mmCIF file of C-alpha atoms and ligand atoms in Angstrom:
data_model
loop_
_atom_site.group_PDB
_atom_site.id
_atom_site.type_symbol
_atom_site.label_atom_id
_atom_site.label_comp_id
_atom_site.label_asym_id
_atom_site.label_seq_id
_atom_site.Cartn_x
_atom_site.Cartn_y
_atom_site.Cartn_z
ATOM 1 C CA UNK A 1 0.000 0.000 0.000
ATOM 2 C CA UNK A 2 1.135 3.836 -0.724
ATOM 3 C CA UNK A 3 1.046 6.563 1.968
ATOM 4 C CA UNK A 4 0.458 9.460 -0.372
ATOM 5 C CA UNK A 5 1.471 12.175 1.829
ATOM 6 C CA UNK A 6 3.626 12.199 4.661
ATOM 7 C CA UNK A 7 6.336 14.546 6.208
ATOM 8 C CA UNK A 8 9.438 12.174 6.909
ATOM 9 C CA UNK A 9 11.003 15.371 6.607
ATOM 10 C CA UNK A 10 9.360 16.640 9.402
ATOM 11 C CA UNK A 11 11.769 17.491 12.558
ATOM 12 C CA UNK A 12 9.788 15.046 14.568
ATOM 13 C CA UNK A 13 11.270 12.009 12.490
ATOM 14 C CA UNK A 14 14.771 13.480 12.474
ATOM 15 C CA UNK A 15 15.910 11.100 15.081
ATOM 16 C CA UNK A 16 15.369 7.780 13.776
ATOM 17 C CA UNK A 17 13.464 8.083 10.308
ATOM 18 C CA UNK A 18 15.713 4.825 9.086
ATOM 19 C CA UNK A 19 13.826 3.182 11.938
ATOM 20 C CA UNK A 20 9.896 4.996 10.313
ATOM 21 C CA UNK A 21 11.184 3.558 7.300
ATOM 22 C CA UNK A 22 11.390 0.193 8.103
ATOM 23 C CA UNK A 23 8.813 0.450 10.128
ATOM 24 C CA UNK A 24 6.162 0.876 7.461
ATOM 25 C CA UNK A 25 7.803 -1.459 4.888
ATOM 26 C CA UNK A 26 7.463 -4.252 7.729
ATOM 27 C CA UNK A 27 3.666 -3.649 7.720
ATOM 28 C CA UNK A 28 3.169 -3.909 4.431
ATOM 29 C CA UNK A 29 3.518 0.057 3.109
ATOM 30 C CA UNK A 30 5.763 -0.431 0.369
ATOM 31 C CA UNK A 31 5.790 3.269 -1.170
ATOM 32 C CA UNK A 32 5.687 6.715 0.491
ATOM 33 C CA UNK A 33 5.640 10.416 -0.625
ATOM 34 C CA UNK A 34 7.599 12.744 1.154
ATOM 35 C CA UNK A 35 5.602 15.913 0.983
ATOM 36 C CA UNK A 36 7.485 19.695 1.314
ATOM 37 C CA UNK A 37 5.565 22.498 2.898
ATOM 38 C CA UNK A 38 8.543 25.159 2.109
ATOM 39 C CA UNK A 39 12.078 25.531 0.098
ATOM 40 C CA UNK A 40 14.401 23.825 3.097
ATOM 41 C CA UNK A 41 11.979 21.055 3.690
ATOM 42 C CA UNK A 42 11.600 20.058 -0.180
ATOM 43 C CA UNK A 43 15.438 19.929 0.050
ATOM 44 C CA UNK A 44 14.883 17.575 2.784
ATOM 45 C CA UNK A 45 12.582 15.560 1.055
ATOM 46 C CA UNK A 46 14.743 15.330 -1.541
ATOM 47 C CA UNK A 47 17.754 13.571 0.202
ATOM 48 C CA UNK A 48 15.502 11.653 2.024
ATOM 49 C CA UNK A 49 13.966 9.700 -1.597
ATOM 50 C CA UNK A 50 17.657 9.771 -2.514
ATOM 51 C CA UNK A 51 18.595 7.315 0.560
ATOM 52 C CA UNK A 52 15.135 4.927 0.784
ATOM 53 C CA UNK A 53 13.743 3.434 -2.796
ATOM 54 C CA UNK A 54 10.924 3.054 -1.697
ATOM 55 C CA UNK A 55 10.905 7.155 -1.170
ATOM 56 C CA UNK A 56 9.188 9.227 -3.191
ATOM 57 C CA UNK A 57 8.840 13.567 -3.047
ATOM 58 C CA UNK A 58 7.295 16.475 -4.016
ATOM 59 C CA UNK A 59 8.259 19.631 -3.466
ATOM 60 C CA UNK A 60 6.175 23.439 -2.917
ATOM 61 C CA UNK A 61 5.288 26.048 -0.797
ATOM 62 C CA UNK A 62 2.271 25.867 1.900
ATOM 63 C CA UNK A 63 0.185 28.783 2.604
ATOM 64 C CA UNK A 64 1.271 29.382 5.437
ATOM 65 C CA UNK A 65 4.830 30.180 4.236
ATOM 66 C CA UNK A 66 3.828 31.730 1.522
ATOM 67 C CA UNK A 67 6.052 34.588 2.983
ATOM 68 C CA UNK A 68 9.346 33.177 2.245
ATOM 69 C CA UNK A 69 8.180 32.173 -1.140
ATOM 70 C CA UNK A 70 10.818 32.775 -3.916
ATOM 71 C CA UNK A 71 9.595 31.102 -7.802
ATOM 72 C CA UNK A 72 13.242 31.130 -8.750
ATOM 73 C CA UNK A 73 14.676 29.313 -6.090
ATOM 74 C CA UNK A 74 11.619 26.819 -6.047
ATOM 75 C CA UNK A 75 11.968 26.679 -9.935
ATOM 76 C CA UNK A 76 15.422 25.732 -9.555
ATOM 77 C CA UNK A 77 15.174 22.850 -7.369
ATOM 78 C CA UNK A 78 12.408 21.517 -9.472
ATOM 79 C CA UNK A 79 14.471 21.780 -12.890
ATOM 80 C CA UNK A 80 17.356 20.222 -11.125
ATOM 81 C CA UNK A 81 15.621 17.220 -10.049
ATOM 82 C CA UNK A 82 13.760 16.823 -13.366
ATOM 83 C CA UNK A 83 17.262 16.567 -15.220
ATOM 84 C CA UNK A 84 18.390 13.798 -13.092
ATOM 85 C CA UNK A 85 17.683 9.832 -14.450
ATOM 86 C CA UNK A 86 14.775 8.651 -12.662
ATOM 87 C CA UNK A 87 13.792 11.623 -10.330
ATOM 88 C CA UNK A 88 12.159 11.010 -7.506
ATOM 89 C CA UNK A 89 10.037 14.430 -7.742
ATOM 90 C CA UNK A 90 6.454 13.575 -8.178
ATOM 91 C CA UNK A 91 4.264 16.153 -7.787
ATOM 92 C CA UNK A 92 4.124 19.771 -6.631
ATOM 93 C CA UNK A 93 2.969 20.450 -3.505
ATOM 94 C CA UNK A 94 1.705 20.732 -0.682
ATOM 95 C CA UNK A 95 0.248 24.587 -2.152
ATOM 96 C CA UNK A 96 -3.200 26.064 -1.695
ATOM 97 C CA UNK A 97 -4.955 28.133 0.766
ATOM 98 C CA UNK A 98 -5.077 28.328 4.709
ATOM 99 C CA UNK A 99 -7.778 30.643 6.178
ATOM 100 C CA UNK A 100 -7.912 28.900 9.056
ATOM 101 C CA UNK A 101 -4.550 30.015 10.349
ATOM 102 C CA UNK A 102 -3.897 33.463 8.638
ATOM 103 C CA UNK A 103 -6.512 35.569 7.004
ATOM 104 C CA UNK A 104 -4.383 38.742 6.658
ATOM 105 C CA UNK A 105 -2.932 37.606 3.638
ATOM 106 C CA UNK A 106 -5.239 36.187 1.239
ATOM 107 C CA UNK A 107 -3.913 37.903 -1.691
ATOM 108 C CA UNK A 108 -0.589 36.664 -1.187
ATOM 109 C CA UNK A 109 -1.778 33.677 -0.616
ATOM 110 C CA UNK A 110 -3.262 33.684 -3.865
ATOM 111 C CA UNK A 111 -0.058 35.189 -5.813
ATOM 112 C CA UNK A 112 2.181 32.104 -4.453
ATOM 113 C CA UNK A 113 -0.762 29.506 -4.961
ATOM 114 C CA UNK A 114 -1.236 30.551 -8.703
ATOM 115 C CA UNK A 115 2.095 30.680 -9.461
ATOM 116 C CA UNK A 116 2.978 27.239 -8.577
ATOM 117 C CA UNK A 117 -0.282 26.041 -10.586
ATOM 118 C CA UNK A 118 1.569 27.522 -13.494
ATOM 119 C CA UNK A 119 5.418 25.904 -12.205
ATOM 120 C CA UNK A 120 3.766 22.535 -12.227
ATOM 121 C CA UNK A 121 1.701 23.028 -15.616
ATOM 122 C CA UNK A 122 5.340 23.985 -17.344
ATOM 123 C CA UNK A 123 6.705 20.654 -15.390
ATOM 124 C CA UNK A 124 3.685 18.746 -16.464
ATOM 125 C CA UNK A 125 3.472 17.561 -12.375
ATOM 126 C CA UNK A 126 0.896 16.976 -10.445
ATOM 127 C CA UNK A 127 -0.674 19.124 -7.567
ATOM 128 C CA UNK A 128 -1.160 18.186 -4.544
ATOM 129 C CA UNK A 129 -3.462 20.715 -2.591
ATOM 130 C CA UNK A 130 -3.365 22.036 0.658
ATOM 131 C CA UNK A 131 -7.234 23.578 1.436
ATOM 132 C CA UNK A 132 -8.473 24.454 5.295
ATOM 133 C CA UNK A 133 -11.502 26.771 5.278
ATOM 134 C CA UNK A 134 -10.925 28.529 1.551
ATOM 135 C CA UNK A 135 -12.827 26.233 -0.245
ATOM 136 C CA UNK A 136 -14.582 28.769 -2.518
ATOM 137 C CA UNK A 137 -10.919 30.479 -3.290
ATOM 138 C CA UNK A 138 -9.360 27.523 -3.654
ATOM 139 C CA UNK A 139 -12.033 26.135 -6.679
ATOM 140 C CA UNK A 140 -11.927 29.352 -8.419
ATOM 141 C CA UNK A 141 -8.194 29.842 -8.734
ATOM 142 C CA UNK A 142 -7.984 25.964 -9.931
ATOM 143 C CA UNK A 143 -11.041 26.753 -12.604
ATOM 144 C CA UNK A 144 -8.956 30.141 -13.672
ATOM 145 C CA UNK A 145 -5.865 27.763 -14.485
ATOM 146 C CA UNK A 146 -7.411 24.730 -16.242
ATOM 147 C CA UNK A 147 -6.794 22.925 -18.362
ATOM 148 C CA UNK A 148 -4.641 21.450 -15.568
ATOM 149 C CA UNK A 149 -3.573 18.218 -17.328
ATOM 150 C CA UNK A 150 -1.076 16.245 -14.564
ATOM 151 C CA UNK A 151 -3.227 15.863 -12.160
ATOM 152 C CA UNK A 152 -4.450 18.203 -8.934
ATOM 153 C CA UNK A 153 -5.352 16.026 -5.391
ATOM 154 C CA UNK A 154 -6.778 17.722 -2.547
ATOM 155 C CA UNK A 155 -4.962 16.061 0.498
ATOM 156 C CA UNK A 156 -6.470 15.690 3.841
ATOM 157 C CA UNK A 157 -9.891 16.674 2.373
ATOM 158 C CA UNK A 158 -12.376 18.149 5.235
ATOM 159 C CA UNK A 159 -15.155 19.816 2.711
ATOM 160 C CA UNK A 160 -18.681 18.691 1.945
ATOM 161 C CA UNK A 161 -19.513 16.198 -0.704
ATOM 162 C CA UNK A 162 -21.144 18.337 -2.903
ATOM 163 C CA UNK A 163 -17.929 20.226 -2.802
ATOM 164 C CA UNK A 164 -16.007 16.780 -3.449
ATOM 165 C CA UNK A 165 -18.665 15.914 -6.263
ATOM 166 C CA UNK A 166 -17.574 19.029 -7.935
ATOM 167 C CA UNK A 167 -13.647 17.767 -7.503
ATOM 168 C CA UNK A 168 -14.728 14.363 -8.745
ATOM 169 C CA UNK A 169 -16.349 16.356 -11.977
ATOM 170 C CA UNK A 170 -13.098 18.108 -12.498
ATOM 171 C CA UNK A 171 -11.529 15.150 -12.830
ATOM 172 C CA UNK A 172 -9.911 15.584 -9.150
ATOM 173 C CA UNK A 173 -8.906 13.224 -6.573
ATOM 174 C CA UNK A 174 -9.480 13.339 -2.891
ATOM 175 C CA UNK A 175 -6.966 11.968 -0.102
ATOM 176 C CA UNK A 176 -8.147 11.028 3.039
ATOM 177 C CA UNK A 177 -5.671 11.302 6.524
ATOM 178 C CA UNK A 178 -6.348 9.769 9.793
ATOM 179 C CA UNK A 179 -9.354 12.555 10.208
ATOM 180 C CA UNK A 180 -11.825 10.451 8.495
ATOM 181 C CA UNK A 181 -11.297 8.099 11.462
ATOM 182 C CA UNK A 182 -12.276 10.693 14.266
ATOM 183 C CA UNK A 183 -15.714 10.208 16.284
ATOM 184 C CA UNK A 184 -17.126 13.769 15.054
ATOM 185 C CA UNK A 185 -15.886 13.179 11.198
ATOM 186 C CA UNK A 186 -19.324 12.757 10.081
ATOM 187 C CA UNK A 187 -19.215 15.065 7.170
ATOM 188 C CA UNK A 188 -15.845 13.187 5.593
ATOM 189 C CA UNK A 189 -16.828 10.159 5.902
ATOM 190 C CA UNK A 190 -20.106 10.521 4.230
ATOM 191 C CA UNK A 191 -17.737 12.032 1.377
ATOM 192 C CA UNK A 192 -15.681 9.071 1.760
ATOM 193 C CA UNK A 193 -18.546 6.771 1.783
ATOM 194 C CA UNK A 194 -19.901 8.225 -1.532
ATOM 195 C CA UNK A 195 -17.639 9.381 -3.857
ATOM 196 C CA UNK A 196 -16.093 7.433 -6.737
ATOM 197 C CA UNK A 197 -13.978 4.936 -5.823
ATOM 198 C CA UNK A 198 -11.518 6.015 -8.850
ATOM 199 C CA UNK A 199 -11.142 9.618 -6.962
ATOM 200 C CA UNK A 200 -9.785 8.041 -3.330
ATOM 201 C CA UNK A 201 -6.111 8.255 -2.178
ATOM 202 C CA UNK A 202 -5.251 7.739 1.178
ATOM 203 C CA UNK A 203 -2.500 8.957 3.331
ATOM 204 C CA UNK A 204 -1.426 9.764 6.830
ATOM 205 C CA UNK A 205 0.090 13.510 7.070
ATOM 206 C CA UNK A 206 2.349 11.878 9.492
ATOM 207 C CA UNK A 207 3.552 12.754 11.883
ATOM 208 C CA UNK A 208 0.060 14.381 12.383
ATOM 209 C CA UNK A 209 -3.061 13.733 12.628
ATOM 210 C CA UNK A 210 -2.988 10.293 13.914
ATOM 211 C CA UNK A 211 -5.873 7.738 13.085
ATOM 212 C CA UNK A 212 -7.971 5.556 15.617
ATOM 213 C CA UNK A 213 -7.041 3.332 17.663
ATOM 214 C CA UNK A 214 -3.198 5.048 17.316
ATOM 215 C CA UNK A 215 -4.422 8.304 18.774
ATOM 216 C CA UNK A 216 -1.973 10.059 21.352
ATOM 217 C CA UNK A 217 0.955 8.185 19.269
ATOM 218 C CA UNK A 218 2.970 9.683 16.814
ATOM 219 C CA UNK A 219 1.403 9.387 13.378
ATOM 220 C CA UNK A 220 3.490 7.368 11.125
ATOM 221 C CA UNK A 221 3.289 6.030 7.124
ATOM 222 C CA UNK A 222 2.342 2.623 8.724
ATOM 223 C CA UNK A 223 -1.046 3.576 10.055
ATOM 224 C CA UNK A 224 -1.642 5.002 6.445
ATOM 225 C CA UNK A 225 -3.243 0.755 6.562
ATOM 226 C CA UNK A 226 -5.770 2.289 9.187
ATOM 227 C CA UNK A 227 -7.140 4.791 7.153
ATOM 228 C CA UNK A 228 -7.817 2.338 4.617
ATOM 229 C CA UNK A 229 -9.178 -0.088 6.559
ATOM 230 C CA UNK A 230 -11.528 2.475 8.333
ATOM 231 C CA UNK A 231 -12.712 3.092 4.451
ATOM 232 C CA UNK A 232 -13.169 -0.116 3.598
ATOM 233 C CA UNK A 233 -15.373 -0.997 6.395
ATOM 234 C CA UNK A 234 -17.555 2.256 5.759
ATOM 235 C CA UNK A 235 -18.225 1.366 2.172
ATOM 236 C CA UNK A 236 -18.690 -2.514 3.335
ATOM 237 C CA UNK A 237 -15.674 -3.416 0.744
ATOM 238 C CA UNK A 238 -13.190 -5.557 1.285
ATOM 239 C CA UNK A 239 -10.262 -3.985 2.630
ATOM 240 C CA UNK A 240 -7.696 -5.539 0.206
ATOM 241 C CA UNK A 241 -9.893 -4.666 -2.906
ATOM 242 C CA UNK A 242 -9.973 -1.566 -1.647
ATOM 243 C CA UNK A 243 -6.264 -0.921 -1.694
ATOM 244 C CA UNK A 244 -6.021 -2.710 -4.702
ATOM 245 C CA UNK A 245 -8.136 0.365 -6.465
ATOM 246 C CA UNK A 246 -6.689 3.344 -4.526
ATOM 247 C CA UNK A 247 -3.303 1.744 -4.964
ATOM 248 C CA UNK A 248 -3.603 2.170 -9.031
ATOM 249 C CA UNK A 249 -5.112 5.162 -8.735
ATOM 250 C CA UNK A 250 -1.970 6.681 -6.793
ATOM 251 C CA UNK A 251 0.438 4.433 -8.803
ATOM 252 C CA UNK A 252 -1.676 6.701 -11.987
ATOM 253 C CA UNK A 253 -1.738 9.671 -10.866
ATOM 254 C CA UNK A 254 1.961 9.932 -9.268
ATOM 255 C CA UNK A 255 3.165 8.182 -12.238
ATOM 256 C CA UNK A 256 5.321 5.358 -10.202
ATOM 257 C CA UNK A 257 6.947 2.515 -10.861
HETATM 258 NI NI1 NI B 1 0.923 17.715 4.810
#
């Protein structure tokens, strides 16, 4: 199974990701993709998919460092990695909008979000999209950019399914974290419970937001197996078909091998 989004790059993991690694290839997670949030932890990821095969990156700037955002030195680091034999670089991201944690900047926000929609349509990448509480903005800055042909996910998705059903029309996936497992996630998992299976990713945001029954731990690309297994028993499926499906549709969209 593929974790489709984790932070091994995160500082929490500095101290024994070898052991992360292994941990998740022992329990059956046999790809992960190191997401970056900024330019120094896209670097990170990086090295990282340069030590583990079974490693895999992508590299932007969130939202909420939209601050330090610099398209050169971001466009660098992307053409550099796309000139080496069999890059690891799989997608940009994560990129978006975050009103939950700063509205003072929207239009900057905005700038930085739309420009790395266009840095991964000259790249032909994917996007992978980080949305909390800017749903609207979000959906009208992808529409003002399409055709987007590589691909756009929207990670760790917490809107609506009529929202999602729009995504799903766009041709969109959604990726579901360890939130769809929490008592009060009522709302995503009726979106997980609906939409089609061909749109589902899953993935753990490790080392946060931790699923049931791991709460209180660490979140790590392991427990990426209780997301999916959460899924499968909400759509009454059986868990390995299940993986089976999302598993190509990751494999598809991130282009691995
Ligand atoms: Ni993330």
């Amino acid at each position: 199974m593929i974790d489709t989004h984790c932070h091994l790059n995160d500082s929490k993991f500095a101290d024994d990701f070898k052991q992360v690694v292994a941990n998740f290839l022992s329990a059956g997670v046999d790809k992960a993709i190191c997401v970056g949030w900024d330019y120094n932890s896209s670097v990170k990821a990086k090295e990282l998919s340069a030590t583990f095969p079974q490693v895999y990156y992508s590299i932007g700037v969130h939202p909420d460092e939209c601050g330090e955002f610099d398209l050169k030195k971001i466009e660098n680091l992307v053409k550099s990695a796309l000139k080496e034999k069999n890059t690891k670089l799989v997608a940009i991201g994560e990129i978006g909008l975050d009103y939950f944690h700063n509205t003072e900047n929207k239009d900057e926000q905005k700038r930085v979000f739309s420009l790395q929609i266009e840095l991964a349509k000259k790249y032909h990448l994917p996007i992978i999209i980080h949305c909390r509480d800017a749903y609207g903005d979000t959906l009208e800055i992808l529409k003002s950019h399409l055709p987007i042909d590589n691909g756009v996910v929207f990670h760790c998705f917490s809107g609506s399914l009529e929202y999602a059903e729009i995504l799903v029309r766009l041709g969109f996936k959604i990726s579901f974290t360890g939130t769809v497992t929490y008592k009060n996630a009522t709302n995503v998992q009726n979106v997980a419970k609906n939409i089609p299976l061909d749109s589902i990713m899953f993935e753990t945001d490790s080392p946060y937001l931790t699923p049931v029954p791991h709460r209180g731990e660490r979140n790590e690309p392991k427990f990426v197996l209780d997301v999916a297994k959460f899924v499968a028993n909400l759509r009454e499926l059986d868990y390995d078909e299940l993986i089976k499906i999302t598993d190509k549709n990751a494999m598809k969209f991130f282009k691995l091998k």
